[in-house]
Coordinates of C-alpha atoms in Angstrom, one line a residue:
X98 CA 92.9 -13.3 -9.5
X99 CA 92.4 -15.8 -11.8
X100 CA 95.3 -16.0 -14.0
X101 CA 96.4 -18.9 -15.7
X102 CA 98.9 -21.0 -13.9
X103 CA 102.3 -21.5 -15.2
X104 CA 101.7 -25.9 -14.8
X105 CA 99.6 -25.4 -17.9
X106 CA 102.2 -26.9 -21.0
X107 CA 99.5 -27.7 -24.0
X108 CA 100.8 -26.5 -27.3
X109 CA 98.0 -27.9 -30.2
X110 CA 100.7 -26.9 -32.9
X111 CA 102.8 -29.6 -31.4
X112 CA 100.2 -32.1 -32.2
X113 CA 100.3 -31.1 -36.4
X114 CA 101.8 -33.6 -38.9
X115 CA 104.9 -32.4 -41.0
X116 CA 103.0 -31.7 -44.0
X117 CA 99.9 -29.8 -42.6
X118 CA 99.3 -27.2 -44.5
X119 CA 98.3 -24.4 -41.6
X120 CA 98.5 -20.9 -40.7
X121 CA 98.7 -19.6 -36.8
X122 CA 97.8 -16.6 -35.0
X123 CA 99.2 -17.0 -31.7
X124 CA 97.6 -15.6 -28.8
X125 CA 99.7 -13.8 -25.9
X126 CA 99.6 -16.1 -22.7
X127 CA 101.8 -17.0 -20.3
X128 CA 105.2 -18.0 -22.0
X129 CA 104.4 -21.8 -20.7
X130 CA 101.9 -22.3 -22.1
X131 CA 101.2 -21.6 -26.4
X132 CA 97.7 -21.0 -27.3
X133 CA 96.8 -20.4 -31.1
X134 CA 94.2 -19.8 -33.6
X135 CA 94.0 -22.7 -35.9
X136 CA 93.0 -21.1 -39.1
X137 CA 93.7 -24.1 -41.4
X138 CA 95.0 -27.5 -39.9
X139 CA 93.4 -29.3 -43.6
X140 CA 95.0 -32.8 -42.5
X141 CA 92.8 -32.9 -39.6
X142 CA 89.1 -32.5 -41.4
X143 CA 86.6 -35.3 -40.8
X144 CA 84.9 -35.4 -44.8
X145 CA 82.3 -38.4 -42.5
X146 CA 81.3 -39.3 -39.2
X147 CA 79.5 -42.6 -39.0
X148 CA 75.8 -41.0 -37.3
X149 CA 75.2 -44.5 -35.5
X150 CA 77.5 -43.8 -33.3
X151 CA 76.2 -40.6 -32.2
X152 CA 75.3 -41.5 -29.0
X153 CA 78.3 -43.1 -27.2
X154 CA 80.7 -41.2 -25.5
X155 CA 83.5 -38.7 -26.5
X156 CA 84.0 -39.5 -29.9
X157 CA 81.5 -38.5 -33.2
X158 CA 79.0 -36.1 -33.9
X159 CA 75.3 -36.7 -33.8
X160 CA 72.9 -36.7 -36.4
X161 CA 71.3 -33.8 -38.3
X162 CA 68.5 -31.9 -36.5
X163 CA 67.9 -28.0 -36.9
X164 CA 69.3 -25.3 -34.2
X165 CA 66.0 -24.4 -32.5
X166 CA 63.8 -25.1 -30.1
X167 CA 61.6 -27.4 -31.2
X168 CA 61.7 -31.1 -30.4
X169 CA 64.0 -32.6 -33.1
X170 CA 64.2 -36.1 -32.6
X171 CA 67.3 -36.2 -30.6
X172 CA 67.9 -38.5 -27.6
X173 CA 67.1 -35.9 -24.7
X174 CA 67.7 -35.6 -20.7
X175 CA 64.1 -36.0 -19.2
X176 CA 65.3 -33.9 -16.8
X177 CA 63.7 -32.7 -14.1
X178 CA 61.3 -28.3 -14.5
X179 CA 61.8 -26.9 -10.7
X180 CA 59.5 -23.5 -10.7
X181 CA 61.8 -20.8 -9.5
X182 CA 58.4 -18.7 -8.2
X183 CA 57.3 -21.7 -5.7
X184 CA 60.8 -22.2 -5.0
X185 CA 61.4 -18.9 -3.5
X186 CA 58.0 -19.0 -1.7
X187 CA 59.2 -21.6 0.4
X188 CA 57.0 -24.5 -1.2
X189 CA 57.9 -27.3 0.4
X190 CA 57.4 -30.2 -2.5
X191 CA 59.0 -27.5 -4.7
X192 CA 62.5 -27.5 -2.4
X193 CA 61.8 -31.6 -2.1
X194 CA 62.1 -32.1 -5.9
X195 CA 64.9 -30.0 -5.9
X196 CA 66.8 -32.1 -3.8
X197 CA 65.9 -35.0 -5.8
X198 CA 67.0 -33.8 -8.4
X199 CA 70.4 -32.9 -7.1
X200 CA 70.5 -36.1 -5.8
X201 CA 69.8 -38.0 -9.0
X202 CA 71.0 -36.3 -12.1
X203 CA 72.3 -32.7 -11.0
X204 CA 71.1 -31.4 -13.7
X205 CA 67.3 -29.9 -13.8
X206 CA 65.6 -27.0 -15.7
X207 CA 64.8 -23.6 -13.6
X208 CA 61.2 -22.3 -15.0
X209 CA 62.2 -18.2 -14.8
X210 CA 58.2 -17.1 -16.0
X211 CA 57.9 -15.6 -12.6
X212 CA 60.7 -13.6 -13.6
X213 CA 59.8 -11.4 -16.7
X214 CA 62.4 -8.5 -15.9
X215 CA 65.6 -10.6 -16.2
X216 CA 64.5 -12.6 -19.2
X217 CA 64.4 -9.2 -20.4
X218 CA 67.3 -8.4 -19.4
X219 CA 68.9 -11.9 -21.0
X220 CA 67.8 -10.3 -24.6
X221 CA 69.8 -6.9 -23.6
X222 CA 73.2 -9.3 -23.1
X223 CA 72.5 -11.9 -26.3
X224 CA 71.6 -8.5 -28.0
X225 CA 75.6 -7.5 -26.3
X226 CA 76.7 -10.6 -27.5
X227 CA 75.9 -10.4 -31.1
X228 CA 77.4 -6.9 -31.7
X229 CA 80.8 -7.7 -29.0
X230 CA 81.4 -11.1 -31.3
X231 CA 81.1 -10.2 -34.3
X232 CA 83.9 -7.6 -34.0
X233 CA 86.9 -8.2 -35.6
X234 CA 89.8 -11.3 -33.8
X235 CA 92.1 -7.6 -33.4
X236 CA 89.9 -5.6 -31.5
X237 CA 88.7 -8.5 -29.4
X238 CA 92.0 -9.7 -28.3
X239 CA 92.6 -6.2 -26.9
X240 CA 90.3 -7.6 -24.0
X241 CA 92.7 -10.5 -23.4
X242 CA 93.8 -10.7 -19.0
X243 CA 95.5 -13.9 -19.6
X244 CA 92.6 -15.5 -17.5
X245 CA 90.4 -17.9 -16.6
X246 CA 88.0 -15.2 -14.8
X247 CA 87.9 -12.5 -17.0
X248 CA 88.8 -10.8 -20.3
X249 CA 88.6 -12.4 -24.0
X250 CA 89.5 -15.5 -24.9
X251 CA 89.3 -16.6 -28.6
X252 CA 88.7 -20.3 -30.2
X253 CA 91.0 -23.4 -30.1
X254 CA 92.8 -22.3 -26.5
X255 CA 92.0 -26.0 -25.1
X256 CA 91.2 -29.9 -26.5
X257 CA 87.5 -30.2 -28.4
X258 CA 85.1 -32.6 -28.4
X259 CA 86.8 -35.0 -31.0
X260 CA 90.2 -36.2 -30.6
X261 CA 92.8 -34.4 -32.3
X262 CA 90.6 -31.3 -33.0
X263 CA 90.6 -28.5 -30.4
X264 CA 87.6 -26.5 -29.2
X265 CA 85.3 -24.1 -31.3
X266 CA 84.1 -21.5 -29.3
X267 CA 85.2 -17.9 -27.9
X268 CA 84.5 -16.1 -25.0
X269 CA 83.9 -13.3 -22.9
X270 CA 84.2 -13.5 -18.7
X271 CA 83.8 -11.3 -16.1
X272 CA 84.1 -12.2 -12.5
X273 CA 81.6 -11.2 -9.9
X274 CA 84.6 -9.8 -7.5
X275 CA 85.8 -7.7 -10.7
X276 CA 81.9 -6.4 -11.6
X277 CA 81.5 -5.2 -7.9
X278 CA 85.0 -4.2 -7.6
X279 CA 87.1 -1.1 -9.6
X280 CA 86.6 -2.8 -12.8
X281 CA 90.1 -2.6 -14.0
X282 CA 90.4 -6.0 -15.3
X283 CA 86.9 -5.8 -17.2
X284 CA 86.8 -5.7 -20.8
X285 CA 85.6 -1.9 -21.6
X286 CA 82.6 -3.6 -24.0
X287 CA 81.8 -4.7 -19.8
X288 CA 82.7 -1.8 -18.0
X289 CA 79.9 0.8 -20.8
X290 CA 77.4 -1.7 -20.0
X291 CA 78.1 -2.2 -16.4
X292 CA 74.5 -1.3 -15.1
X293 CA 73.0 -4.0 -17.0
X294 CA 75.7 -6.9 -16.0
X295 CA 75.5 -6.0 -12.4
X296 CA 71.6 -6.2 -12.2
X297 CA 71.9 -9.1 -14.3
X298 CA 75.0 -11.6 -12.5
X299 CA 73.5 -10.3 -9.4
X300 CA 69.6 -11.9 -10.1
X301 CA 71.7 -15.2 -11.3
X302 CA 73.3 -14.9 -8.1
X303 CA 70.3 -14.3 -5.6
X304 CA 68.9 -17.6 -7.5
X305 CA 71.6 -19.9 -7.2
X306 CA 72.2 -18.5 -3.1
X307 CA 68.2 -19.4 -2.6
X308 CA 69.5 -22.6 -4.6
X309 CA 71.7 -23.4 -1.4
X310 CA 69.9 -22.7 1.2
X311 CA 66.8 -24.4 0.3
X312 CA 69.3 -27.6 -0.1
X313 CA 70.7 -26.6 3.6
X314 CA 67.0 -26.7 4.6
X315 CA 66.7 -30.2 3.2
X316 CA 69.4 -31.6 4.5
X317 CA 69.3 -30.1 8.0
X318 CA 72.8 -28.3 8.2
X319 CA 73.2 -25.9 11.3
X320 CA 74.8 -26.0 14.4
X321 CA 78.3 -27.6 14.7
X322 CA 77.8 -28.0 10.4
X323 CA 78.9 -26.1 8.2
X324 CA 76.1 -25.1 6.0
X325 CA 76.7 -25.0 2.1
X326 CA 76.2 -20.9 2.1
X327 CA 78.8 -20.8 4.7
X328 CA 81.6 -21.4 2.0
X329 CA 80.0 -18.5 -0.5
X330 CA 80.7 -15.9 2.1
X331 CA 80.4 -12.0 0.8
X332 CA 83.4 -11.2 2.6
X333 CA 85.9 -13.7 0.9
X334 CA 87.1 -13.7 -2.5
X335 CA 86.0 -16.3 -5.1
X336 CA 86.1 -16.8 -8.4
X337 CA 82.6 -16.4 -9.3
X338 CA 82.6 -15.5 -12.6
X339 CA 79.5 -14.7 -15.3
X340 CA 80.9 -16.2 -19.0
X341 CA 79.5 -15.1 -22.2
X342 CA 80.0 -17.8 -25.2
X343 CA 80.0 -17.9 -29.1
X344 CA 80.4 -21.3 -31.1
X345 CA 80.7 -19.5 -34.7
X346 CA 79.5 -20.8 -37.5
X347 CA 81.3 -23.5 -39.4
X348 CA 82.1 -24.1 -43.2
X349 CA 84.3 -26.9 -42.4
X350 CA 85.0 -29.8 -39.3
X351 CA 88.7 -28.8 -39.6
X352 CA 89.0 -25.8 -37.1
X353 CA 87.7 -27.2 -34.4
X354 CA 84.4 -29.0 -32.6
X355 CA 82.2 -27.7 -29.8
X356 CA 83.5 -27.8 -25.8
X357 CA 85.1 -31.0 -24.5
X358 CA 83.3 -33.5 -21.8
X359 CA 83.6 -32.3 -18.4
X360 CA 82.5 -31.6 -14.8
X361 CA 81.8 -27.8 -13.9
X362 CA 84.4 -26.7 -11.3
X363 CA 82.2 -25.0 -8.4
X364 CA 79.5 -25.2 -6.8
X365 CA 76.2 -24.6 -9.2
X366 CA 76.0 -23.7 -12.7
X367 CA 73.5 -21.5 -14.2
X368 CA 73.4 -21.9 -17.7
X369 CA 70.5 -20.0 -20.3
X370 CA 70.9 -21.0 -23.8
X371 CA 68.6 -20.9 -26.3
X372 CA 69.8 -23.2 -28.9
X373 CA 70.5 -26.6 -29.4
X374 CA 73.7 -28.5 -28.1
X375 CA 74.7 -29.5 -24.8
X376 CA 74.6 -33.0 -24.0
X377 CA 74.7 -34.6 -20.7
X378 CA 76.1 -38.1 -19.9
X379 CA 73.7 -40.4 -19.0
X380 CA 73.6 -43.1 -15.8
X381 CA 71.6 -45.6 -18.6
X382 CA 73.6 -47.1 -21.3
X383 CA 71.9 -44.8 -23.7
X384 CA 75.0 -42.1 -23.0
X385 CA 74.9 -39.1 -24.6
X386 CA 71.8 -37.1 -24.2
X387 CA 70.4 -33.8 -25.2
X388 CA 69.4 -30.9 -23.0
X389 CA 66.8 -29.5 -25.3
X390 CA 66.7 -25.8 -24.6
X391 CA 63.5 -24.9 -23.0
X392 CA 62.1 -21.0 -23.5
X393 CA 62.0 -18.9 -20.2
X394 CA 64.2 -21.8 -18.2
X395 CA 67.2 -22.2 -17.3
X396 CA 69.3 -25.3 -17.1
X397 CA 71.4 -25.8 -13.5
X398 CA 73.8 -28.1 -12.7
X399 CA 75.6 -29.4 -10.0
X400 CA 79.1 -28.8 -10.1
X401 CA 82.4 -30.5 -8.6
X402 CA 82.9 -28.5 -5.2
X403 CA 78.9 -28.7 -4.5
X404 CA 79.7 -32.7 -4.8
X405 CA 82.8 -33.1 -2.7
X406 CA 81.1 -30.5 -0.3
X407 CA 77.9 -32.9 -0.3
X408 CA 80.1 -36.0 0.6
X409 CA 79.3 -37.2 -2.8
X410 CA 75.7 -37.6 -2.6
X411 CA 74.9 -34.8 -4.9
X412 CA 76.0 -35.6 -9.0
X413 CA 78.3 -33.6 -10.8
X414 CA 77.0 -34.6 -14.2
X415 CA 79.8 -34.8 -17.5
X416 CA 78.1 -32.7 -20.4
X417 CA 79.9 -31.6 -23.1
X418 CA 79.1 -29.5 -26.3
X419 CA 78.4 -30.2 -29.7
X420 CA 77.1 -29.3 -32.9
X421 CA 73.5 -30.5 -33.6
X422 CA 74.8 -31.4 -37.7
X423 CA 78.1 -32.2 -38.2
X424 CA 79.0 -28.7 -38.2
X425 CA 77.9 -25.1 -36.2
X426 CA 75.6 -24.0 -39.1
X427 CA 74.6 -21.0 -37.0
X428 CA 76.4 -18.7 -34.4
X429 CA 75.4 -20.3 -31.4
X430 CA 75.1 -18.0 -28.0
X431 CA 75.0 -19.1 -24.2
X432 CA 75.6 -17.3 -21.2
X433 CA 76.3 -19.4 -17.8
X434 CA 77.2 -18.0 -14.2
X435 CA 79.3 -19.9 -12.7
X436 CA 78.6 -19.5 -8.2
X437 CA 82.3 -20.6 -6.8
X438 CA 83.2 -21.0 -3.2
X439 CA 85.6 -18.8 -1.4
X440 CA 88.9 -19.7 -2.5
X441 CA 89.8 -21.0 1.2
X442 CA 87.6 -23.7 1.3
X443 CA 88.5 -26.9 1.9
X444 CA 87.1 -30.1 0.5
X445 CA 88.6 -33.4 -0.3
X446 CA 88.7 -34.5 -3.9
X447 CA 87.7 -37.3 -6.0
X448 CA 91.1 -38.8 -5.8
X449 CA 91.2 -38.3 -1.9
X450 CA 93.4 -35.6 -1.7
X451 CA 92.3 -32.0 0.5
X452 CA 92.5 -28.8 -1.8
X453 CA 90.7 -26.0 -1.6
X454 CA 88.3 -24.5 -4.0
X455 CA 91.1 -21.8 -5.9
X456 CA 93.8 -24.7 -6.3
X457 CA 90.4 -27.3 -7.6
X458 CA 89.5 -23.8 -10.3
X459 CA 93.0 -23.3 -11.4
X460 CA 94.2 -27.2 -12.0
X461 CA 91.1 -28.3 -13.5
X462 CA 91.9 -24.8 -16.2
X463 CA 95.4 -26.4 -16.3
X464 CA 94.3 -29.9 -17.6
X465 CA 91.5 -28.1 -20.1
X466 CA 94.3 -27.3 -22.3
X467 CA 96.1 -30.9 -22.3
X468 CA 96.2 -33.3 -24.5
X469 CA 93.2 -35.5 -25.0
X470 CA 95.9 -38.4 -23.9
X471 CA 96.6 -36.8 -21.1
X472 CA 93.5 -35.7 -20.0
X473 CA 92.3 -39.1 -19.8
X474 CA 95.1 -40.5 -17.3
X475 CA 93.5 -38.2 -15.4
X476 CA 90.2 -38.2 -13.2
X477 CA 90.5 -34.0 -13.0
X478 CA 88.5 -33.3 -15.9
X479 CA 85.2 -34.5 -15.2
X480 CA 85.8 -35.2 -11.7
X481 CA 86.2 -39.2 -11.4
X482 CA 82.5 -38.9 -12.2
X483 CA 83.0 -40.4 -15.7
X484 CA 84.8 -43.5 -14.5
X485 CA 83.5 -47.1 -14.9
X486 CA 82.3 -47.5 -11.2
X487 CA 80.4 -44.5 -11.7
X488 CA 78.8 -45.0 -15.0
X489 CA 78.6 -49.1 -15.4
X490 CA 78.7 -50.3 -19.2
X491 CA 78.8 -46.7 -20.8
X492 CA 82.3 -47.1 -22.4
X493 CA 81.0 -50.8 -24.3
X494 CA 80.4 -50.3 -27.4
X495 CA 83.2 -48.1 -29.0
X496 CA 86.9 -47.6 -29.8
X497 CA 89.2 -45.4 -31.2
X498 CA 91.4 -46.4 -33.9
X499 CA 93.7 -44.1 -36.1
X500 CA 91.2 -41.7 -35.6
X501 CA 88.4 -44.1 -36.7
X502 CA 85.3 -45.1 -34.9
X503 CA 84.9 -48.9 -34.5
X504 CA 81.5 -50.9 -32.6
X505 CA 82.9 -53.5 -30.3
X506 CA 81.4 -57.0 -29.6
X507 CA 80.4 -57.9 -26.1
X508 CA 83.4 -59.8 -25.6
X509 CA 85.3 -56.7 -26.2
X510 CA 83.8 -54.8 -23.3

């Protein structure tokens, strides 16, 4: 369950100039596709990035501001603080700003104070995270499954942020079917500390479910409708997966920058992070905009199959991830759950075609590792959402020359 398909043809060491002076440490995956390490690609490193570009799409870094959670005076998301407690309790305004919010941004914060035993808990798998990380690239590729689901997954496996630079961030997934099932596909890291992951992917779970069916309340599904919880079905297998990430720290631009603009595959996303970063892209013309990470909340998003299975009315926002200064100065943790819908249900997609949610999960994984070129010809990655009838006048303003960012004149746009 899971595995990588066989479509997926990326190679990054394809991409490197004759003279780069670079080392690899390829990573076993399927023999089509060739993931590796970048250790040194030194004809790729960015010495400047112009800062006033910072907030247009897809292309520089933004300007400096410190890794915490103070306001920093970033362009930020005012987005939307539902209270998880009056949520639950049925409040009603509480479950009509929550469809608002759907509605307008799909993204919102979740306030989690009600809930001190699972932000508890959250320390216990940061806590997990810093000693699982920080082992060495050896040990940790022991944990490899050659998935999307589960297992280890080390940097620079797909495209970055920045063209020609691949992503800078590791991981660690296990998949709610795996967790409540024998475990054999768990890294063992997972399977010590199983107690704790179950009680805490399970509270993330109840959350995002309650998520659901206050939206199904909302929107009056029932009878001859298929209600949004009838596609998250206990019987059916998903790939609902909990994913664990690190962004090292970075003493140079040239191994690669942050996570790469896109649409979350499933249903809802439910994201804690303490630490600067994510950006979300705007309906103004402002772009790029910061989530600043809030204590005791967590950030949820709408995701693609939640939007096809809405009939487009709820957003699928494109975020992406970056470093705050032009590099990760600090290891940078975040830990999102990811709810997907069986793999048998059907939806149609944003380019009109029917798939169901598994084929959705495992091309969209496919067209992660592409080029930036190809991605780009293609509306999979962030779900035709980042399109210019979806986000008028957002792509004036900037172009891409050699590798070098350039402003545009209005006639340009």
């Amino acid at each position: 369950m899971g595995a990588r398909s066989k479509e997926a043809r990326h190679r990054w060491f394809s991409r490197l100039p004759p003279d780069a002076s670079s080392s690899f440490l390829p990573c076993k995956r399927p023999k089509s596709v060739a993931f590796v390490l970048w250790i040194r690609p030194s004809c790729f490193l960015r010495e400047s990035l112009p800062a006033e570009l910072s907030g247009l799409p897809g292309l520089p870094l933004p300007p400096q501001a410190p890794t915490n959670t103070m306001n920093c005076g970033l362009p930020e998301a005012a987005l939307s603080v539902i209270d998880w407690g009056r949520l639950k309790s049925g409040d009603v305004n509480e479950g009509a700003r929550l469809l608002s919010a759907c509605d307008d941004q799909g993204f919102f914060y979740l306030d989690l104070s009600s809930e001190p035993s699972f932000l508890h808990d959250h320390k216990s798998v940061l806590h997990f995270m810093d000693q699982y990380f920080h082992q060495g690239l050896a040990d940790k590729m022991k944990d490899d499954r050659q998935s999307d689901t589960h297992g280890y997954e080390p940097v620079a496996t797909s495209t970055g942020a920045l063209n020609t630079l691949p992503d800078y961030y590791e991981s660690l997934k296990a998949s709610r079917d795996e967790l409540h099932g024998d475990g054999r596909n768990l890294a063992p890291a997972v399977c010590d500390r199983q107690d704790l992951f179950l009680r805490f992917s399970d509270m993330m779970h109840q959350m995002v479910i309650a998520i659901l069916q206050e939206l199904d309340c909302q929107l009056g599904f029932g009878g001859d409708r298929a209600s949004f919880q009838d596609f998250h079905r206990k019987d059916a297998e998903s790939l609902t997966t909990l994913s664990m990430f690190r962004y090292p720290k970075q003493e140079t631009l040239d191994l690669g920058v942050g996570h790469n603009k896109h649409t979350d595959i499933g249903t809802l996303t439910f994201l804690l992070c303490d630490q600067w970063g994510l950006q979300v892209l705007s309906k103004d013309p402002a772009g790029w905009r910061f989530v600043a990470p809030r204590e005791g909340h967590a950030v949820i998003n709408v995701g693609d199959t939640l939007r096809f299975l809405s009939g487009n009315r709820f957003r699928s926002a494109v975020h992406r991830v970056i470093p705050t200064q032009r590099l990760q100065h600090e290891d940078r943790y975040s830990i999102a759950y990811f709810l997907r819908a069986a793999n048998d249900t059907q939806f149609t997609d944003s380019a009109g075609r029917q798939v169901s949610a598994k084929q959705w999960h495992d091309e969209k994984f496919d067209v992660f590792r592409e080029t930036h070129e190809e991605q780009e010809k293609m509306p999979i990655l962030t779900g035709g959402m980042e399109r210019l009838e979806n986000l008028p006048g957002i792509w004036c303003g900037v172009r891409l020359t050699d590798g070098i960012c350039h402003r545009l004149g209005a006639e340009d746009c």
